[in-house]
PDB file of C-alpha atoms in Angstrom:
ATOM      1  CA  GLN Q   1     -71.401 -17.773  74.515  1.00 73.00           C
ATOM      2  CA  SER Q   2     -67.889 -17.183  73.163  1.00 88.00           C
ATOM      3  CA  ALA Q   3     -65.076 -15.872  75.303  1.00 94.00           C
ATOM      4  CA  LEU Q   4     -64.082 -12.232  75.081  1.00 97.00           C
ATOM      5  CA  THR Q   5     -60.853 -11.722  73.114  1.00 98.00           C
ATOM      6  CA  GLN Q   6     -57.692 -10.593  74.868  1.00 98.00           C
ATOM      7  CA  PRO Q   7     -54.076 -10.530  73.666  1.00 98.00           C
ATOM      8  CA  ARG Q   8     -52.228 -13.610  74.828  1.00 98.00           C
ATOM      9  CA  SER Q   9     -49.413 -11.570  76.377  1.00 98.00           C
ATOM     10  CA  VAL Q  10     -48.121  -8.056  76.924  1.00 98.00           C
ATOM     11  CA  SER Q  11     -44.861  -6.923  78.476  1.00 97.00           C
ATOM     12  CA  GLY Q  12     -43.160  -3.814  79.730  1.00 96.00           C
ATOM     13  CA  SER Q  13     -40.228  -2.607  81.786  1.00 97.00           C
ATOM     14  CA  PRO Q  14     -40.643  -1.368  85.352  1.00 97.00           C
ATOM     15  CA  GLY Q  15     -42.171   2.101  85.353  1.00 96.00           C
ATOM     16  CA  GLN Q  16     -43.687   1.773  81.889  1.00 97.00           C
ATOM     17  CA  SER Q  17     -47.385   1.543  81.055  1.00 97.00           C
ATOM     18  CA  VAL Q  18     -49.153  -1.394  79.456  1.00 97.00           C
ATOM     19  CA  THR Q  19     -52.710  -1.661  78.177  1.00 98.00           C
ATOM     20  CA  ILE Q  20     -54.726  -4.864  77.845  1.00 98.00           C
ATOM     21  CA  SER Q  21     -57.667  -4.892  75.465  1.00 98.00           C
ATOM     22  CA  CYS Q  22     -60.798  -7.010  75.818  1.00 98.00           C
ATOM     23  CA  THR Q  23     -63.003  -7.231  72.745  1.00 98.00           C
ATOM     24  CA  GLY Q  24     -66.556  -8.472  72.785  1.00 97.00           C
ATOM     25  CA  THR Q  25     -69.789  -7.638  71.033  1.00 96.00           C
ATOM     26  CA  SER Q  26     -72.793  -5.357  71.392  1.00 93.00           C
ATOM     27  CA  SER Q  27     -74.435  -8.187  73.385  1.00 93.00           C
ATOM     28  CA  ASP Q  28     -71.880  -8.030  76.176  1.00 95.00           C
ATOM     29  CA  ILE Q  29     -69.256  -5.300  76.549  1.00 95.00           C
ATOM     30  CA  GLY Q  30     -70.934  -2.907  74.139  1.00 94.00           C
ATOM     31  CA  GLY Q  31     -74.364  -3.308  75.693  1.00 93.00           C
ATOM     32  CA  TYR Q  32     -73.660  -2.762  79.373  1.00 94.00           C
ATOM     33  CA  ASN Q  33     -71.279  -0.964  81.717  1.00 94.00           C
ATOM     34  CA  TYR Q  34     -70.654  -4.104  83.756  1.00 95.00           C
ATOM     35  CA  VAL Q  35     -67.085  -4.973  82.866  1.00 97.00           C
ATOM     36  CA  SER Q  36     -64.655  -6.028  85.576  1.00 98.00           C
ATOM     37  CA  TRP Q  37     -61.004  -7.063  85.590  1.00 98.00           C
ATOM     38  CA  TYR Q  38     -59.213  -9.691  87.680  1.00 98.00           C
ATOM     39  CA  GLN Q  39     -55.559 -10.301  88.471  1.00 98.00           C
ATOM     40  CA  GLN Q  40     -54.442 -13.879  89.054  1.00 98.00           C
ATOM     41  CA  HIS Q  41     -51.035 -14.948  90.296  1.00 98.00           C
ATOM     42  CA  PRO Q  42     -49.979 -18.581  89.743  1.00 96.00           C
ATOM     43  CA  GLY Q  43     -51.776 -20.980  92.040  1.00 95.00           C
ATOM     44  CA  LYS Q  44     -53.912 -18.238  93.572  1.00 97.00           C
ATOM     45  CA  ALA Q  45     -57.536 -17.194  93.361  1.00 98.00           C
ATOM     46  CA  PRO Q  46     -58.327 -14.202  91.131  1.00 98.00           C
ATOM     47  CA  LYS Q  47     -58.486 -10.727  92.674  1.00 98.00           C
ATOM     48  CA  LEU Q  48     -60.867  -7.946  91.642  1.00 98.00           C
ATOM     49  CA  MET Q  49     -58.966  -4.957  90.229  1.00 98.00           C
ATOM     50  CA  ILE Q  50     -61.608  -2.912  88.362  1.00 98.00           C
ATOM     51  CA  TYR Q  51     -65.411  -3.059  88.317  1.00 97.00           C
ATOM     52  CA  ASP Q  52     -68.188  -1.273  86.430  1.00 96.00           C
ATOM     53  CA  VAL Q  53     -65.672  -0.502  83.641  1.00 97.00           C
ATOM     54  CA  SER Q  54     -63.555   2.013  85.541  1.00 97.00           C
ATOM     55  CA  LYS Q  55     -64.141   1.843  89.295  1.00 97.00           C
ATOM     56  CA  ARG Q  56     -61.362   0.724  91.598  1.00 98.00           C
ATOM     57  CA  PRO Q  57     -62.063  -1.276  94.780  1.00 96.00           C
ATOM     58  CA  SER Q  58     -60.556  -0.048  98.008  1.00 96.00           C
ATOM     59  CA  GLY Q  59     -56.946  -1.158  98.302  1.00 96.00           C
ATOM     60  CA  VAL Q  60     -56.214  -1.429  94.584  1.00 97.00           C
ATOM     61  CA  PRO Q  61     -53.421   0.975  93.558  1.00 96.00           C
ATOM     62  CA  ASP Q  62     -54.496   3.932  91.422  1.00 96.00           C
ATOM     63  CA  ARG Q  63     -52.022   2.915  88.717  1.00 97.00           C
ATOM     64  CA  PHE Q  64     -54.684   0.434  87.610  1.00 98.00           C
ATOM     65  CA  SER Q  65     -57.383   2.048  85.477  1.00 98.00           C
ATOM     66  CA  GLY Q  66     -60.152   0.861  83.199  1.00 98.00           C
ATOM     67  CA  SER Q  67     -62.071   2.244  80.249  1.00 97.00           C
ATOM     68  CA  LYS Q  68     -64.426   1.212  77.469  1.00 97.00           C
ATOM     69  CA  SER Q  69     -65.084   2.266  73.903  1.00 97.00           C
ATOM     70  CA  GLY Q  70     -67.786   0.514  71.920  1.00 97.00           C
ATOM     71  CA  ASN Q  71     -67.328  -3.244  72.173  1.00 97.00           C
ATOM     72  CA  THR Q  72     -63.797  -3.044  73.623  1.00 98.00           C
ATOM     73  CA  ALA Q  73     -62.789  -2.579  77.242  1.00 98.00           C
ATOM     74  CA  SER Q  74     -59.237  -1.829  78.337  1.00 98.00           C
ATOM     75  CA  LEU Q  75     -57.146  -2.161  81.470  1.00 98.00           C
ATOM     76  CA  THR Q  76     -54.111   0.082  81.810  1.00 98.00           C
ATOM     77  CA  ILE Q  77     -51.338  -0.459  84.318  1.00 98.00           C
ATOM     78  CA  SER Q  78     -49.235   2.689  84.730  1.00 96.00           C
ATOM     79  CA  GLY Q  79     -45.858   2.629  86.433  1.00 95.00           C
ATOM     80  CA  LEU Q  80     -45.491  -1.126  86.027  1.00 97.00           C
ATOM     81  CA  GLN Q  81     -44.063  -2.931  89.055  1.00 97.00           C
ATOM     82  CA  ALA Q  82     -42.606  -6.410  89.461  1.00 97.00           C
ATOM     83  CA  GLU Q  83     -45.598  -7.585  91.496  1.00 97.00           C
ATOM     84  CA  ASP Q  84     -47.921  -6.751  88.591  1.00 97.00           C
ATOM     85  CA  GLU Q  85     -46.595  -9.769  86.691  1.00 98.00           C
ATOM     86  CA  ALA Q  86     -49.650 -12.031  86.552  1.00 98.00           C
ATOM     87  CA  ASP Q  87     -52.536 -13.163  84.373  1.00 98.00           C
ATOM     88  CA  TYR Q  88     -55.397 -10.714  83.835  1.00 98.00           C
ATOM     89  CA  TYR Q  89     -58.968 -11.524  82.849  1.00 98.00           C
ATOM     90  CA  CYS Q  90     -61.856  -9.311  81.812  1.00 98.00           C
ATOM     91  CA  PHE Q  91     -65.427 -10.325  82.719  1.00 98.00           C
ATOM     92  CA  SER Q  92     -68.651  -8.954  81.310  1.00 97.00           C
ATOM     93  CA  TYR Q  93     -72.371  -9.207  81.888  1.00 95.00           C
ATOM     94  CA  ALA Q  94     -74.136 -10.403  78.729  1.00 95.00           C
ATOM     95  CA  GLY Q  95     -77.822 -10.257  79.573  1.00 92.00           C
ATOM     96  CA  SER Q  96     -78.630 -13.889  80.328  1.00 90.00           C
ATOM     97  CA  HIS Q  97     -75.137 -14.920  81.362  1.00 94.00           C
ATOM     98  CA  TYR Q  98     -71.585 -13.745  82.042  1.00 96.00           C
ATOM     99  CA  VAL Q  99     -68.431 -14.291  80.034  1.00 97.00           C
ATOM    100  CA  PHE Q 100     -64.712 -14.125  80.797  1.00 98.00           C
ATOM    101  CA  GLY Q 101     -61.955 -13.055  78.479  1.00 98.00           C
ATOM    102  CA  THR Q 102     -59.287 -15.398  77.128  1.00 98.00           C
ATOM    103  CA  GLY Q 103     -56.728 -14.014  79.568  1.00 98.00           C
ATOM    104  CA  THR Q 104     -53.522 -11.988  79.176  1.00 98.00           C
ATOM    105  CA  LYS Q 105     -50.171 -12.722  80.721  1.00 98.00           C
ATOM    106  CA  VAL Q 106     -48.384  -9.542  81.786  1.00 98.00           C
ATOM    107  CA  THR Q 107     -44.608  -9.875  81.954  1.00 97.00           C
ATOM    108  CA  VAL Q 108     -42.401  -7.308  83.663  1.00 96.00           C
ATOM    109  CA  LEU Q 109     -39.095  -7.286  81.826  1.00 93.00           C
TER     110      LEU Q 109
ATOM    111  CA  GLN M   1     -63.876 -10.011 107.397  1.00 96.00           C
ATOM    112  CA  VAL M   2     -65.552 -11.608 104.414  1.00 97.00           C
ATOM    113  CA  GLN M   3     -64.443 -15.185 103.819  1.00 98.00           C
ATOM    114  CA  LEU M   4     -65.514 -17.927 101.447  1.00 98.00           C
ATOM    115  CA  VAL M   5     -64.139 -21.320 102.454  1.00 98.00           C
ATOM    116  CA  GLN M   6     -64.543 -24.177  99.998  1.00 98.00           C
ATOM    117  CA  SER M   7     -64.489 -27.916 100.435  1.00 97.00           C
ATOM    118  CA  GLY M   8     -61.348 -29.877  99.692  1.00 97.00           C
ATOM    119  CA  ALA M   9     -59.914 -31.598  96.675  1.00 98.00           C
ATOM    120  CA  GLU M  10     -61.668 -34.681  95.311  1.00 97.00           C
ATOM    121  CA  VAL M  11     -60.954 -37.399  92.786  1.00 98.00           C
ATOM    122  CA  LYS M  12     -63.940 -38.719  90.874  1.00 97.00           C
ATOM    123  CA  LYS M  13     -64.467 -41.390  88.234  1.00 97.00           C
ATOM    124  CA  PRO M  14     -65.947 -40.556  84.830  1.00 97.00           C
ATOM    125  CA  GLY M  15     -69.729 -40.549  84.966  1.00 97.00           C
ATOM    126  CA  ALA M  16     -69.881 -39.688  88.660  1.00 98.00           C
ATOM    127  CA  SER M  17     -71.100 -36.467  90.261  1.00 98.00           C
ATOM    128  CA  VAL M  18     -69.350 -34.020  92.560  1.00 98.00           C
ATOM    129  CA  LYS M  19     -70.773 -31.493  94.999  1.00 98.00           C
ATOM    130  CA  VAL M  20     -68.540 -28.601  96.066  1.00 98.00           C
ATOM    131  CA  SER M  21     -69.430 -26.427  99.039  1.00 98.00           C
ATOM    132  CA  CYS M  22     -68.667 -22.770  99.740  1.00 98.00           C
ATOM    133  CA  LYS M  23     -69.170 -21.553 103.313  1.00 98.00           C
ATOM    134  CA  ALA M  24     -69.580 -17.803 103.684  1.00 98.00           C
ATOM    135  CA  SER M  25     -68.791 -15.728 106.757  1.00 98.00           C
ATOM    136  CA  GLY M  26     -68.273 -12.105 107.690  1.00 98.00           C
ATOM    137  CA  TYR M  27     -71.393 -10.758 105.932  1.00 97.00           C
ATOM    138  CA  THR M  28     -75.130 -11.352 105.678  1.00 97.00           C
ATOM    139  CA  PHE M  29     -75.295 -14.322 103.309  1.00 97.00           C
ATOM    140  CA  THR M  30     -78.810 -13.690 102.024  1.00 97.00           C
ATOM    141  CA  THR M  31     -78.137 -10.127 100.845  1.00 96.00           C
ATOM    142  CA  TYR M  32     -75.590 -11.202  98.217  1.00 96.00           C
ATOM    143  CA  SER M  33     -75.205 -13.709  95.422  1.00 97.00           C
ATOM    144  CA  ILE M  34     -72.656 -16.410  94.643  1.00 97.00           C
ATOM    145  CA  HIS M  35     -71.127 -17.220  91.271  1.00 98.00           C
ATOM    146  CA  TRP M  36     -69.266 -20.408  90.375  1.00 98.00           C
ATOM    147  CA  VAL M  37     -66.231 -20.257  88.098  1.00 98.00           C
ATOM    148  CA  ARG M  38     -63.879 -23.001  86.989  1.00 98.00           C
ATOM    149  CA  GLN M  39     -60.364 -23.108  85.589  1.00 98.00           C
ATOM    150  CA  ALA M  40     -58.942 -26.172  83.860  1.00 98.00           C
ATOM    151  CA  PRO M  41     -55.158 -26.662  84.170  1.00 97.00           C
ATOM    152  CA  GLY M  42     -53.366 -23.912  82.236  1.00 95.00           C
ATOM    153  CA  GLN M  43     -56.642 -22.588  80.875  1.00 96.00           C
ATOM    154  CA  ARG M  44     -58.776 -19.474  81.234  1.00 97.00           C
ATOM    155  CA  LEU M  45     -61.487 -18.763  83.793  1.00 98.00           C
ATOM    156  CA  GLU M  46     -64.931 -20.026  82.790  1.00 98.00           C
ATOM    157  CA  TRP M  47     -68.259 -18.850  84.208  1.00 97.00           C
ATOM    158  CA  MET M  48     -70.573 -21.687  85.247  1.00 97.00           C
ATOM    159  CA  GLY M  49     -73.547 -20.154  86.982  1.00 96.00           C
ATOM    160  CA  TRP M  50     -75.069 -17.998  89.730  1.00 96.00           C
ATOM    161  CA  ILE M  51     -77.402 -18.179  92.666  1.00 96.00           C
ATOM    162  CA  ASN M  52     -79.120 -15.399  94.543  1.00 95.00           C
ATOM    163  CA  ALA M  53     -78.537 -16.482  98.134  1.00 96.00           C
ATOM    164  CA  GLY M  54     -81.635 -14.643  99.288  1.00 95.00           C
ATOM    165  CA  ASN M  55     -84.379 -15.971  97.000  1.00 95.00           C
ATOM    166  CA  GLY M  56     -82.580 -18.976  95.495  1.00 96.00           C
ATOM    167  CA  ASN M  57     -82.951 -17.855  91.879  1.00 96.00           C
ATOM    168  CA  THR M  58     -80.343 -19.422  89.601  1.00 96.00           C
ATOM    169  CA  LYS M  59     -78.864 -18.911  86.158  1.00 95.00           C
ATOM    170  CA  TYR M  60     -76.511 -21.280  84.349  1.00 96.00           C
ATOM    171  CA  SER M  61     -74.102 -21.129  81.451  1.00 96.00           C
ATOM    172  CA  GLN M  62     -75.545 -22.868  78.384  1.00 95.00           C
ATOM    173  CA  LYS M  63     -72.421 -25.010  78.322  1.00 94.00           C
ATOM    174  CA  PHE M  64     -73.303 -26.641  81.650  1.00 92.00           C
ATOM    175  CA  GLN M  65     -77.102 -26.484  81.467  1.00 85.00           C
ATOM    176  CA  GLY M  66     -78.513 -29.830  82.482  1.00 91.00           C
ATOM    177  CA  ARG M  67     -75.332 -30.969  84.221  1.00 97.00           C
ATOM    178  CA  VAL M  68     -74.887 -28.312  86.893  1.00 97.00           C
ATOM    179  CA  THR M  69     -77.082 -27.497  89.871  1.00 98.00           C
ATOM    180  CA  ILE M  70     -76.383 -24.632  92.255  1.00 98.00           C
ATOM    181  CA  THR M  71     -78.164 -24.525  95.594  1.00 98.00           C
ATOM    182  CA  ARG M  72     -77.783 -22.862  98.961  1.00 97.00           C
ATOM    183  CA  ASP M  73     -78.489 -23.502 102.626  1.00 98.00           C
ATOM    184  CA  THR M  74     -79.323 -20.167 104.212  1.00 97.00           C
ATOM    185  CA  SER M  75     -79.289 -21.564 107.754  1.00 97.00           C
ATOM    186  CA  ALA M  76     -75.634 -22.532 107.346  1.00 97.00           C
ATOM    187  CA  SER M  77     -74.578 -19.768 104.896  1.00 98.00           C
ATOM    188  CA  ILE M  78     -73.330 -22.355 102.411  1.00 98.00           C
ATOM    189  CA  ALA M  79     -73.627 -22.419  98.637  1.00 98.00           C
ATOM    190  CA  TYR M  80     -73.225 -25.656  96.691  1.00 98.00           C
ATOM    191  CA  MET M  81     -72.337 -26.508  93.121  1.00 98.00           C
ATOM    192  CA  GLU M  82     -73.078 -30.014  91.890  1.00 98.00           C
ATOM    193  CA  LEU M  83     -71.764 -31.187  88.519  1.00 98.00           C
ATOM    194  CA  SER M  84     -72.933 -34.512  87.124  1.00 97.00           C
ATOM    195  CA  SER M  85     -71.859 -36.898  84.357  1.00 97.00           C
ATOM    196  CA  LEU M  86     -68.239 -35.984  84.947  1.00 97.00           C
ATOM    197  CA  ARG M  87     -65.684 -36.451  82.192  1.00 97.00           C
ATOM    198  CA  SER M  88     -61.936 -35.931  82.096  1.00 97.00           C
ATOM    199  CA  GLU M  89     -62.398 -32.429  80.644  1.00 97.00           C
ATOM    200  CA  ASP M  90     -64.077 -31.407  83.908  1.00 98.00           C
ATOM    201  CA  THR M  91     -60.770 -31.700  85.750  1.00 98.00           C
ATOM    202  CA  ALA M  92     -60.310 -28.166  87.059  1.00 98.00           C
ATOM    203  CA  VAL M  93     -60.148 -25.862  90.044  1.00 98.00           C
ATOM    204  CA  TYR M  94     -63.653 -24.734  90.929  1.00 98.00           C
ATOM    205  CA  TYR M  95     -64.112 -21.345  92.604  1.00 98.00           C
ATOM    206  CA  CYS M  96     -67.031 -19.683  94.307  1.00 98.00           C
ATOM    207  CA  ALA M  97     -67.133 -15.894  94.376  1.00 98.00           C
ATOM    208  CA  ARG M  98     -69.432 -13.314  95.942  1.00 97.00           C
ATOM    209  CA  SER M  99     -71.299 -10.680  93.998  1.00 96.00           C
ATOM    210  CA  SER M 100     -74.066  -8.209  94.707  1.00 90.00           C
ATOM    211  CA  TYR M 101     -77.698  -9.276  95.085  1.00 87.00           C
ATOM    212  CA  ASP M 102     -78.904  -8.681  91.554  1.00 89.00           C
ATOM    213  CA  PHE M 103     -77.765 -10.854  88.655  1.00 87.00           C
ATOM    214  CA  TRP M 104     -77.100  -7.934  86.332  1.00 85.00           C
ATOM    215  CA  SER M 105     -74.683  -6.040  88.523  1.00 80.00           C
ATOM    216  CA  GLY M 106     -72.203  -8.795  89.153  1.00 78.00           C
ATOM    217  CA  TYR M 107     -68.582  -8.251  89.819  1.00 95.00           C
ATOM    218  CA  LEU M 108     -66.799 -10.788  91.960  1.00 97.00           C
ATOM    219  CA  ASP M 109     -65.382  -9.056  94.990  1.00 96.00           C
ATOM    220  CA  TYR M 110     -64.439 -12.013  97.210  1.00 98.00           C
ATOM    221  CA  TRP M 111     -63.323 -15.459  96.108  1.00 98.00           C
ATOM    222  CA  GLY M 112     -62.980 -18.827  97.727  1.00 98.00           C
ATOM    223  CA  GLN M 113     -59.631 -20.578  97.755  1.00 98.00           C
ATOM    224  CA  GLY M 114     -60.656 -23.011  95.028  1.00 98.00           C
ATOM    225  CA  SER M 115     -61.407 -26.743  95.047  1.00 98.00           C
ATOM    226  CA  LEU M 116     -59.451 -29.056  92.750  1.00 98.00           C
ATOM    227  CA  ILE M 117     -61.678 -31.687  91.200  1.00 98.00           C
ATOM    228  CA  THR M 118     -59.837 -34.422  89.300  1.00 98.00           C
ATOM    229  CA  VAL M 119     -61.765 -36.776  87.037  1.00 98.00           C
ATOM    230  CA  SER M 120     -59.849 -39.941  86.353  1.00 96.00           C
ATOM    231  CA  SER M 121     -60.530 -43.623  85.972  1.00 93.00           C
TER     232      SER M 121
END
């Protein structure tokens, strides 16, 4: 039950777009459309940003979007804002269990 | 409004057990499920297990199988996570989070505030 692989960090200037990848296998990401993404600010509980690969919960800005191709899911933040600086985790159903990604720190330059 | 309120921080000795509670309010407890997730200091989130609050079915991560037990009290709308044979590596913030009824459709839409468990002699 290995963690999904994410880049350790990504960065961008305000207004730019950044994309975070999340790579798994055909047993998790590639096998199901049950990928979700969470934002976590320091010392806080995670917050759901995307579910079922590309659906956005009520209240989450539409500059957050999700997609999937094969065994890799992606989260894109368009029009980066200062408050988007946080850690981001992907999370996938894997049949008999769930698995989180390794986490990505997004820095707004 | 949906709320998950967890028990407070605890310090435990190696070899002991800890039981963390997660009290739900603002929704019908038995029509959803609860996941438990932990995060060691400076580390990533780690999935521990799940309980269907309606029928009590559970599933656990292989990593914690045999050491973790998740239960619920439907009369009080509380889920519990008990971890035994604690070691220093279990020092972490433990979170409960709500998901839909079925195991396969889980995304975690509401989270508790976290409970810091410190294992130290």
